[in-house]
Amino acid sequence: MNLTLIDWLLVAAYFVFSFAIAIRYTKRAGTNTAEFFKAGSDMPWWLAGTSLVATTFAADTPLAVTELVVQNGIAGNWLWWNAVAGGIMTVFFFAKLWRRSGVMTDVEFVEVRYEGRAAATLRAVKAVYFGLLMNCIIIGWVSLAMETVLKVLFPQLTLFGHASFNVLGLEMSAALFITAILVLVVAVYSLMSGLWGVTVTDVFQFGIAMVGSFILAYIVLKRPEIGGLDGLRAKLPAETFRLLPTIGGAAQTAGILALTPLAFVAYVGVQWWSSWYPGAEPGGGGYVAQRLLSAKDERHAMFSALWFTIAHYCLRPWPWIIVALASMVMYPGLAVPREGFVMVMRDVLPPGLIGLLFAAFLAAFMSTIATQLNWGTSYLVNDLWRRFVKKDGDEKYYVSVSRWMTFALAVVGILVTTQLESIAGAWGMILSASAGLGLVLILRWYWWRINAWSELVATVVPIMLAILAGVLGLAGVKLPGFSNPFPENLFFVVAVTTVSWIIATYVTRPESAATLDAFYQRVRPAGPGWKPIAARNPGVTPEEPMGRLLLGWFVGVTLVYSVLFGTGYLLFGRPLAGFVCFAVAGVAGVALWRLTGALTSKRS
């Protein structure tokens, strides 16, 4: 495929605008680390929330959705749709508490909630594990997806006449070499502009990515071999359009996600609260917490999480799903299903629009990399370098270290990319290697007895199980329970992890009264789990009754699923079911408006 002059001009304009935004915020980002990592806690809800949606819209996301739809029908998306409950829980139970905590990062939070050597150890472990190891793996698989996009769009791609390069002893295809350059470009504008530049650029990039996705879906539906939505329904098996998985299947039948009862319970009843996953952490950690901490106030934090959750599940997926269904008609039996999305883009778009869609993929890729770099660097600088290496530097020094660390993290991410062969199964391994941690991340806000050892054990045990399973696997031995197919292995990992951290909690001392009192006064959590602490602090009154928070969570989940399903039913020929869903969504929306008004009417 050859891009015309207008295509390249559109791509060039995208880069010019991105760097213009970075330059605009460079001076502000250089003021101090609070500006660099959390935008001076002055970000409006729509900016913080949209930035989160952009971050979770990576180059690999539409490809992954395409693969899920081709293999399992629309219901295949339940592999990520199941996390709605966790997203809405963050809105009501954690968003305002994060903003009240006032910390720089969610890793710094551990030394607000806990104390002593165990807390310091936990902070260091989390900074390295999440900020460096997990972060670079995420950068790696997102970069691998971008390499796939370039290879499909430009199958004869060469650079300076070479199809591959040897860089520092590492063999790289031309597509991967260009991807590495893009990562370094992102590093440059991220280290220039800090979180303000990252989030404003995210909004610009998200707009391009979503407009491009809707245009692609519209144009492919107009193709004669597709024949619109009616044509898709006529050309594909009816079960492909089911929105719910079948329960009780042995494994999977053609065109529909079929789950065993155990797998269904694991997805719907265990995964969303038990496992850590970027953008869907129980308790709203990671870069979600970073955006909540950057919000203007508690109200803006709450609404940013709400907007992110609604847009993430209700707005983004449908153009991708339509293109995925079209790829099944246009390229039946495709060996690598995820490539279908890019092939549709390559084959149906006219000059000008192909440049726009190429820019859209660049935007999706770069917005994710930018957040990963800024977020990961915040851990490495604030929670490792500043805490354990050099404690007495001034703000200019730490901003300088942050900029160098951003670039270094990008380089390490590139090196990790060269060692990855496939992104298949990576998300399942991450969820398995963190199973059981999520419950501690939730309870540390609502139960005084959780201590640093609880969280440290819950963090380390599933990782050790994953390492043990890997070592045994090399010897041809399966670790019982862990080696079961995902997600059924979650039951084993969650059980072992939970028993381990509960034992650790009760064989170690609780945090001191002074630490617990200070945390309670600062964050004001609700619920019976703080009863003995509340008795010592009669002047501290939580502003949110637990009953209202639970009602808000239920109504929010109802709203998101009603809009999600209602849209699907209207698109694919079930108007009555669609109207019923939207009627339920309307009632839920009114209730949610009143509840959020009541929860944000008091001082923040």
XYZ file of C-alpha atoms in Angstrom:
604
model
C 0.000 0.000 0.000
C 1.280 3.425 -0.952
C 0.227 6.569 0.856
C -0.372 9.639 -1.292
C 0.913 13.127 -0.603
C -2.292 14.112 1.201
C -1.992 11.023 3.431
C 1.547 11.949 4.456
C 0.520 15.564 5.014
C -2.189 14.398 7.430
C 0.312 12.217 9.285
C 2.795 15.108 9.417
C 0.084 17.456 10.718
C -0.664 14.983 13.477
C 2.960 15.049 14.656
C 3.133 18.841 14.434
C 0.040 19.269 16.612
C 1.291 16.703 19.135
C 4.605 18.472 19.569
C 2.938 21.886 19.655
C 0.942 20.721 22.670
C 4.100 19.387 24.323
C 5.925 22.672 23.805
C 2.935 24.563 25.207
C 3.217 22.740 28.576
C 6.995 22.339 28.854
C 7.568 25.296 31.153
C 4.739 24.342 33.501
C 5.925 20.724 33.709
C 9.407 21.887 34.691
C 8.182 23.730 37.777
C 8.101 20.749 40.144
C 7.287 17.054 40.296
C 3.696 17.721 41.389
C 3.164 19.467 38.033
C 5.175 16.852 36.123
C 3.387 13.796 37.540
C -0.092 14.982 38.605
C -0.651 18.293 36.813
C -0.707 20.296 40.023
C -3.967 18.532 41.006
C -5.843 21.009 38.828
C -7.264 18.830 36.043
C -10.982 18.969 35.098
C -12.933 15.710 35.076
C -13.505 15.565 31.315
C -9.785 15.932 30.589
C -8.677 13.333 33.145
C -11.406 10.874 32.113
C -10.837 11.253 28.367
C -7.108 10.800 28.893
C -7.836 7.465 30.573
C -10.028 6.359 27.666
C -7.254 7.325 25.238
C -4.656 5.444 27.258
C -6.667 2.218 27.213
C -7.220 2.654 23.445
C -3.845 1.306 22.335
C -2.678 0.069 18.939
C -3.346 -3.494 20.087
C -6.901 -2.870 21.360
C -8.906 -2.948 18.077
C -6.724 -5.842 16.932
C -7.454 -7.770 20.128
C -11.199 -7.068 19.833
C -11.092 -8.275 16.228
C -9.466 -11.525 17.311
C -12.028 -12.025 20.084
C -14.954 -11.438 17.709
C -13.598 -13.691 14.959
C -12.925 -16.550 17.378
C -15.838 -16.159 19.799
C -18.439 -13.839 18.287
C -19.396 -10.522 19.875
C -19.762 -12.357 23.193
C -15.993 -12.855 23.152
C -15.722 -9.310 24.475
C -16.892 -10.588 27.848
C -13.229 -11.301 28.461
C -13.008 -7.564 29.236
C -16.644 -6.497 29.594
C -16.708 -8.391 32.916
C -14.636 -5.588 34.502
C -17.511 -3.071 34.518
C -18.245 -3.777 38.191
C -14.677 -2.889 39.162
C -14.734 0.335 37.169
C -17.959 1.527 38.778
C -16.662 0.503 42.205
C -13.775 2.923 41.664
C -16.268 5.696 40.886
C -18.166 5.388 44.154
C -15.827 3.764 46.656
C -12.351 4.992 45.780
C -12.231 8.105 43.563
C -12.868 10.625 46.347
C -10.648 8.747 48.795
C -7.725 8.836 46.379
C -8.133 12.579 45.952
C -8.255 13.075 49.740
C -5.069 11.078 50.238
C -3.067 13.795 48.495
C -0.185 11.471 47.572
C 1.942 11.761 44.430
C 1.448 8.112 43.375
C -0.550 5.127 44.534
C 2.748 3.495 45.545
C 3.511 6.415 47.887
C 0.107 5.696 49.427
C 1.470 2.577 51.148
C 3.589 4.717 53.505
C 0.533 6.805 54.344
C -1.594 3.757 55.116
C 1.228 1.688 56.708
C 4.461 2.353 58.584
C 7.928 1.030 59.284
C 10.331 -1.221 57.421
C 7.592 -3.420 55.958
C 5.898 -0.392 54.400
C 9.196 0.881 52.971
C 9.965 -2.566 51.533
C 6.504 -2.779 50.005
C 6.936 0.654 48.431
C 10.267 -0.317 46.862
C 8.947 -3.671 45.596
C 5.893 -2.081 43.988
C 7.934 0.731 42.425
C 10.243 -1.739 40.682
C 7.666 -4.427 39.892
C 4.948 -2.162 38.488
C 6.976 0.863 37.401
C 9.722 -1.059 35.628
C 8.938 -4.736 35.026
C 5.194 -4.712 34.347
C 5.348 -1.318 32.676
C 8.018 -2.399 30.199
C 6.100 -5.587 29.371
C 3.034 -3.459 28.610
C 5.115 -1.066 26.475
C 6.535 -4.137 24.758
C 3.261 -5.750 23.764
C 1.725 -2.431 22.680
C 4.813 -1.830 20.525
C 4.573 -5.356 19.139
C 1.000 -4.584 18.051
C 2.183 -1.402 16.304
C 4.823 -3.443 14.491
C 2.024 -5.741 13.288
C 0.037 -2.746 12.010
C 3.029 -1.469 10.034
C 3.776 -4.912 8.561
C 0.197 -5.392 7.363
C -0.145 -1.876 5.973
C 3.287 -1.914 4.348
C 4.182 -5.574 3.608
C 7.300 -4.610 1.608
C 8.427 -2.064 4.182
C 12.104 -1.111 4.100
C 13.999 1.765 5.674
C 17.005 3.209 3.844
C 16.814 0.158 1.609
C 16.979 -2.357 4.490
C 14.227 -4.748 5.608
C 15.919 -5.349 8.976
C 18.505 -3.780 11.242
C 20.996 -4.973 13.821
C 20.966 -2.574 16.775
C 23.283 -3.326 19.689
C 23.279 -6.969 18.674
C 19.487 -7.141 18.447
C 17.854 -8.035 15.129
C 14.926 -5.711 14.350
C 12.594 -5.619 11.357
C 12.138 -2.287 9.634
C 8.636 -2.130 11.141
C 9.971 -2.692 14.650
C 12.777 -0.177 14.072
C 10.196 2.463 13.086
C 8.096 1.505 16.119
C 11.166 2.003 18.327
C 11.659 5.457 16.825
C 8.006 6.261 17.591
C 8.509 5.198 21.218
C 11.474 7.541 21.495
C 9.442 10.349 19.901
C 6.756 9.811 22.547
C 9.443 9.826 25.229
C 10.671 13.214 24.019
C 7.295 14.969 24.172
C 6.419 13.199 27.436
C 9.627 14.285 29.155
C 9.092 17.807 27.832
C 5.525 18.358 28.949
C 4.790 16.056 31.907
C 1.246 14.945 32.719
C -0.410 18.132 31.463
C 1.055 17.655 28.005
C 0.347 13.915 28.069
C -3.331 14.353 28.950
C -4.032 17.229 26.547
C -2.280 15.304 23.779
C -4.340 12.249 24.780
C -7.582 14.143 24.155
C -6.353 15.276 20.729
C -5.179 11.751 19.911
C -8.373 10.142 21.214
C -10.460 12.401 18.976
C -8.471 11.333 15.925
C -8.574 7.656 16.888
C -12.331 7.563 17.486
C -13.251 9.628 14.413
C -11.061 7.341 12.346
C -12.676 4.219 13.820
C -16.219 5.427 13.098
C -15.270 6.468 9.543
C -13.741 3.049 8.891
C -16.839 1.260 10.217
C -19.141 3.442 8.088
C -17.154 2.974 4.878
C -16.745 -0.791 5.218
C -20.493 -1.186 5.784
C -21.065 0.606 2.456
C -18.977 -1.933 0.566
C -21.103 -4.067 -1.813
C -19.646 -7.312 -0.468
C -20.812 -6.293 3.025
C -24.183 -4.678 2.328
C -24.579 -2.790 5.586
C -25.637 -4.197 8.931
C -28.356 -6.281 7.261
C -25.720 -7.757 4.972
C -23.524 -8.705 7.912
C -26.417 -10.482 9.603
C -27.204 -12.350 6.390
C -23.631 -13.418 5.703
C -22.546 -14.497 9.203
C -23.998 -17.163 11.533
C -26.685 -15.843 13.860
C -24.771 -16.951 16.953
C -21.963 -14.546 16.041
C -24.241 -11.656 17.062
C -25.091 -12.949 20.514
C -24.069 -10.520 23.244
C -23.950 -13.062 26.054
C -21.773 -16.189 26.255
C -23.322 -19.613 26.504
C -22.869 -21.282 29.879
C -22.130 -24.955 30.244
C -20.260 -25.530 26.990
C -17.309 -27.854 27.033
C -15.029 -25.083 25.798
C -16.053 -23.187 22.715
C -18.286 -23.669 19.709
C -17.791 -21.914 16.390
C -18.759 -18.283 16.528
C -19.833 -17.987 20.154
C -18.016 -17.785 23.452
C -18.961 -20.868 25.430
C -17.852 -20.994 29.048
C -17.912 -23.781 31.537
C -19.808 -22.855 34.711
C -16.474 -22.529 36.548
C -15.041 -20.226 33.880
C -18.195 -18.083 33.910
C -18.055 -17.685 37.692
C -14.344 -16.836 37.443
C -14.918 -14.115 34.847
C -18.018 -12.547 36.343
C -17.534 -13.256 40.041
C -13.769 -13.363 40.674
C -11.548 -11.658 38.092
C -12.792 -8.074 38.399
C -12.072 -7.788 42.136
C -9.173 -10.212 42.576
C -6.585 -9.362 39.920
C -4.444 -6.370 39.002
C -4.592 -5.276 35.371
C -3.573 -1.893 33.864
C -6.609 0.394 33.711
C -8.793 -2.042 35.653
C -7.091 -2.328 39.020
C -9.314 -3.130 42.025
C -9.400 0.043 44.063
C -8.532 2.225 41.073
C -4.750 2.064 41.261
C -2.066 2.574 38.617
C -2.574 5.315 36.057
C -6.258 5.486 37.028
C -5.148 6.642 40.485
C -2.729 9.069 38.840
C -5.605 10.783 37.011
C -7.783 10.793 40.144
C -4.950 12.423 42.093
C -4.557 15.011 39.334
C -8.238 16.059 39.461
C -9.270 19.521 40.677
C -11.182 18.149 43.651
C -13.107 15.113 44.848
C -16.091 15.862 42.630
C -13.909 16.054 39.525
C -12.135 12.835 40.552
C -15.449 11.005 40.841
C -16.814 12.270 37.520
C -13.556 11.558 35.687
C -13.788 7.895 36.754
C -17.471 7.772 35.762
C -16.870 9.284 32.309
C -13.921 6.938 31.728
C -15.975 3.854 32.605
C -18.960 4.832 30.435
C -16.848 5.791 27.415
C -14.554 2.783 27.804
C -17.373 0.240 27.628
C -20.214 1.992 25.789
C -18.576 4.266 23.211
C -15.344 2.675 22.017
C -16.059 -0.964 21.150
C -18.844 -0.820 18.568
C -16.945 0.546 15.538
C -14.205 -2.018 16.232
C -16.780 -4.820 16.464
C -18.371 -3.782 13.160
C -14.991 -3.782 11.402
C -14.163 -7.156 12.979
C -17.424 -8.644 11.646
C -16.716 -7.186 8.213
C -13.251 -8.758 8.250
C -14.907 -12.173 8.775
C -16.851 -11.656 5.540
C -13.967 -10.177 3.548
C -11.210 -12.531 4.738
C -12.789 -15.833 5.847
C -10.427 -18.251 7.542
C -7.708 -15.649 8.079
C -4.720 -17.336 9.733
C -4.051 -14.407 12.087
C -7.526 -12.987 12.860
C -6.323 -9.793 14.551
C -4.748 -8.657 11.270
C -8.231 -8.433 9.756
C -8.835 -4.974 11.225
C -5.745 -3.515 9.563
C -6.449 -5.334 6.290
C -9.920 -3.769 6.144
C -8.348 -0.384 6.719
C -5.762 -1.033 3.991
C -8.236 -2.307 1.402
C -11.322 -0.070 1.721
C -10.095 3.442 2.443
C -9.455 6.031 -0.272
C -6.448 8.407 -0.304
C -6.697 10.982 2.479
C -8.739 8.740 4.712
C -6.026 6.097 4.819
C -3.695 8.815 6.109
C -6.275 9.774 8.713
C -6.659 6.160 9.864
C -2.898 5.657 9.916
C -2.657 8.776 12.076
C -5.443 7.314 14.232
C -3.388 4.179 14.881
C -0.353 6.299 15.642
C -2.502 8.322 18.054
C -3.814 5.214 19.806
C -0.308 3.828 20.135
C 1.359 7.036 21.254
C -1.289 8.030 23.807
C -0.818 4.705 25.587
C 2.979 4.842 25.495
C 2.947 8.427 26.802
C 0.903 7.503 29.867
C 2.943 4.350 30.530
C 6.160 6.383 30.451
C 4.911 9.188 32.704
C 3.201 6.815 35.131
C 6.107 4.367 35.313
C 8.597 7.181 35.764
C 6.521 8.575 38.636
C 7.119 5.316 40.518
C 10.809 5.117 39.713
C 11.499 8.743 40.676
C 9.044 9.466 43.495
C 8.943 6.035 45.111
C 12.427 4.698 44.439
C 14.954 7.424 43.604
C 13.560 10.160 45.853
C 12.646 7.777 48.663
C 15.728 5.546 48.766
C 18.553 7.027 46.647
C 18.638 10.823 47.044
C 16.242 12.366 49.557
C 17.552 15.935 49.707
C 17.356 17.144 46.083
C 15.345 20.208 45.097
C 12.360 20.126 42.753
C 14.373 21.141 39.686
C 16.692 18.201 40.318
C 13.834 15.691 40.541
C 12.189 17.063 37.388
C 15.531 16.621 35.604
C 15.821 13.039 36.898
C 12.232 12.428 35.779
C 13.033 13.515 32.247
C 16.127 11.326 31.992
C 14.227 8.417 33.557
C 11.399 8.800 31.019
C 13.850 8.398 28.162
C 15.614 5.475 29.838
C 12.297 3.712 30.442
C 11.457 4.096 26.750
C 14.751 2.470 25.793
C 14.168 -0.462 28.157
C 10.636 -0.853 26.764
C 12.100 -1.101 23.244
C 14.573 -3.762 24.388
C 11.724 -5.773 25.931
C 9.785 -5.518 22.652
C 12.627 -7.207 20.759
C 12.318 -10.208 23.076
C 8.568 -10.693 22.684
C 7.217 -13.045 20.049
C 3.508 -12.815 20.757
C 1.015 -10.896 22.888
C -1.307 -13.898 22.992
C -2.059 -14.968 26.539
C -0.062 -12.109 28.100
C -3.142 -10.553 29.664
C -4.154 -13.903 31.160
C -0.708 -14.353 32.696
C -0.821 -10.867 34.233
C -4.247 -11.535 35.710
C -3.087 -14.901 37.059
C 0.159 -13.477 38.482
C -1.780 -10.910 40.506
C -4.839 -12.956 41.505
C -5.751 -12.395 45.148
C -3.951 -9.052 45.413
C -7.094 -7.151 44.441
C -8.972 -7.967 47.640
C -6.230 -6.390 49.761
C -6.178 -3.309 47.508
C -9.903 -2.912 48.232
C -9.900 -3.765 51.932
C -6.950 -1.536 52.864
C -9.344 1.406 52.474
C -12.173 -0.146 54.514
C -10.623 -2.398 57.176
C -8.187 -1.100 59.759
C -6.587 -4.519 60.403
C -4.959 -4.737 56.949
C -1.254 -3.969 57.380
C 1.855 -3.682 55.214
C 2.549 -7.413 55.528
C -0.935 -8.188 54.186
C -0.269 -6.284 50.979
C 3.343 -7.411 50.640
C 2.377 -11.088 50.880
C -0.597 -10.603 48.534
C 1.737 -8.980 45.996
C 4.505 -11.569 46.161
C 2.629 -14.890 46.485
C 0.912 -14.937 43.047
C 4.182 -13.849 41.421
C 5.994 -16.723 43.133
C 3.289 -19.129 41.974
C 3.720 -17.895 38.385
C 7.513 -18.325 38.605
C 7.138 -21.786 40.145
C 4.681 -22.793 37.426
C 7.145 -21.578 34.792
C 10.093 -23.466 36.291
C 8.061 -26.657 36.655
C 6.762 -26.187 33.131
C 10.316 -26.229 31.761
C 10.722 -29.594 33.458
C 7.493 -30.865 31.952
C 5.631 -30.753 35.275
C 2.368 -28.898 35.759
C 1.637 -26.995 38.958
C -1.788 -28.297 40.083
C -4.393 -25.553 40.058
C -2.226 -22.821 38.544
C -1.753 -24.793 35.328
C -5.501 -25.082 34.781
C -6.762 -23.072 31.785
C -7.334 -19.376 32.457
C -9.634 -18.223 34.055
C -10.324 -21.436 36.006
C -6.827 -21.210 37.532
C -7.952 -18.016 39.308
C -9.761 -20.082 41.939
C -6.519 -21.785 42.963
C -4.341 -18.660 42.895
C -6.905 -16.487 44.709
C -7.382 -19.157 47.381
C -3.650 -19.612 48.034
C -2.980 -15.874 47.996
C -5.931 -15.059 50.243
C -5.036 -17.680 52.832
C -1.433 -16.453 52.774
C -2.203 -12.778 53.346
C -4.819 -13.503 56.031
C -2.263 -15.581 57.941
C 0.315 -12.813 57.504
C -2.179 -10.252 58.772
C -2.913 -12.067 62.004
C 0.609 -13.236 62.827
C 1.964 -9.682 62.515
C 1.101 -6.614 64.517
C -1.463 -4.105 63.264
C -0.332 -0.650 62.276
C 0.111 1.707 65.209
C -2.781 3.717 66.580
C -1.034 6.931 65.496
C -0.730 5.751 61.857
C -4.313 4.494 61.720
C -5.698 7.650 63.331
C -3.754 9.888 60.941
C -4.992 7.917 57.940
C -8.585 7.932 59.166
C -8.526 11.681 59.775
C -6.980 12.332 56.375
C -9.133 10.066 54.182
C -12.359 9.684 56.233
C -13.355 6.210 54.964
C -16.846 4.930 55.731
C -18.042 1.547 56.930
C -17.894 -0.740 59.955
C -14.304 -1.798 59.245
C -13.044 1.396 60.950
C -15.288 1.145 64.001
C -12.536 1.009 66.692
C -10.647 3.852 64.981
C -13.813 5.915 64.593
C -14.485 5.526 68.314
C -11.138 7.196 69.025
C -11.885 10.002 66.565
C -15.460 11.123 67.257
C -14.918 14.429 65.444
C -14.261 12.711 62.086
C -17.418 11.920 60.123
C -17.290 10.119 56.766
C -19.373 12.026 54.246
C -20.638 8.992 52.313
C -22.922 6.406 53.942
C -22.090 2.890 52.787
C -25.662 2.184 51.729
C -25.635 5.076 49.283
C -22.284 3.995 47.874
C -23.574 0.451 47.312
C -26.721 1.788 45.630
C -24.623 4.018 43.386
C -22.445 1.044 42.424
C -25.494 -1.080 41.511
C -27.135 1.716 39.516
C -23.882 2.536 37.706
C -23.316 -1.070 36.652
C -26.928 -1.232 35.435
C -26.478 1.947 33.399
C -23.291 0.812 31.655
C -24.551 -2.649 30.734
C -27.922 -1.276 29.600
C -26.308 1.203 27.209
C -23.771 -1.376 26.028
C -26.391 -4.040 25.282
C -28.971 -1.573 24.028
C -26.548 -0.299 21.397
C -25.741 -3.843 20.297
C -29.366 -4.864 20.052
C -30.295 -1.777 17.999
C -27.364 -2.290 15.645
C -28.021 -5.953 14.996
C -31.737 -6.231 14.469
C -33.380 -6.505 17.889
C -34.998 -3.072 18.284
C -37.451 -4.047 21.031
C -34.683 -5.408 23.254
C -32.632 -2.317 22.451
C -35.407 0.094 23.447
C -36.015 -1.829 26.667
C -32.313 -1.573 27.514
C -32.282 2.158 26.855
C -35.430 2.630 28.930
C -33.659 0.889 31.827
C -30.591 3.042 31.130
C -32.748 6.177 31.290
C -34.107 5.245 34.717
C -30.619 4.325 35.907
C -29.246 7.582 34.523
C -31.739 9.692 36.454
C -31.042 7.739 39.635
C -27.297 8.058 39.080
C -27.578 11.815 38.528
C -29.358 12.228 41.843
C -26.970 9.936 43.687
C -23.839 11.608 42.363
C -25.358 14.985 43.166
C -25.957 13.882 46.737
C -22.460 12.457 47.039
C -20.754 15.573 45.673
C -22.950 18.270 47.205
C -20.835 18.547 50.343
C -17.451 20.168 50.532
C -14.595 18.399 48.754
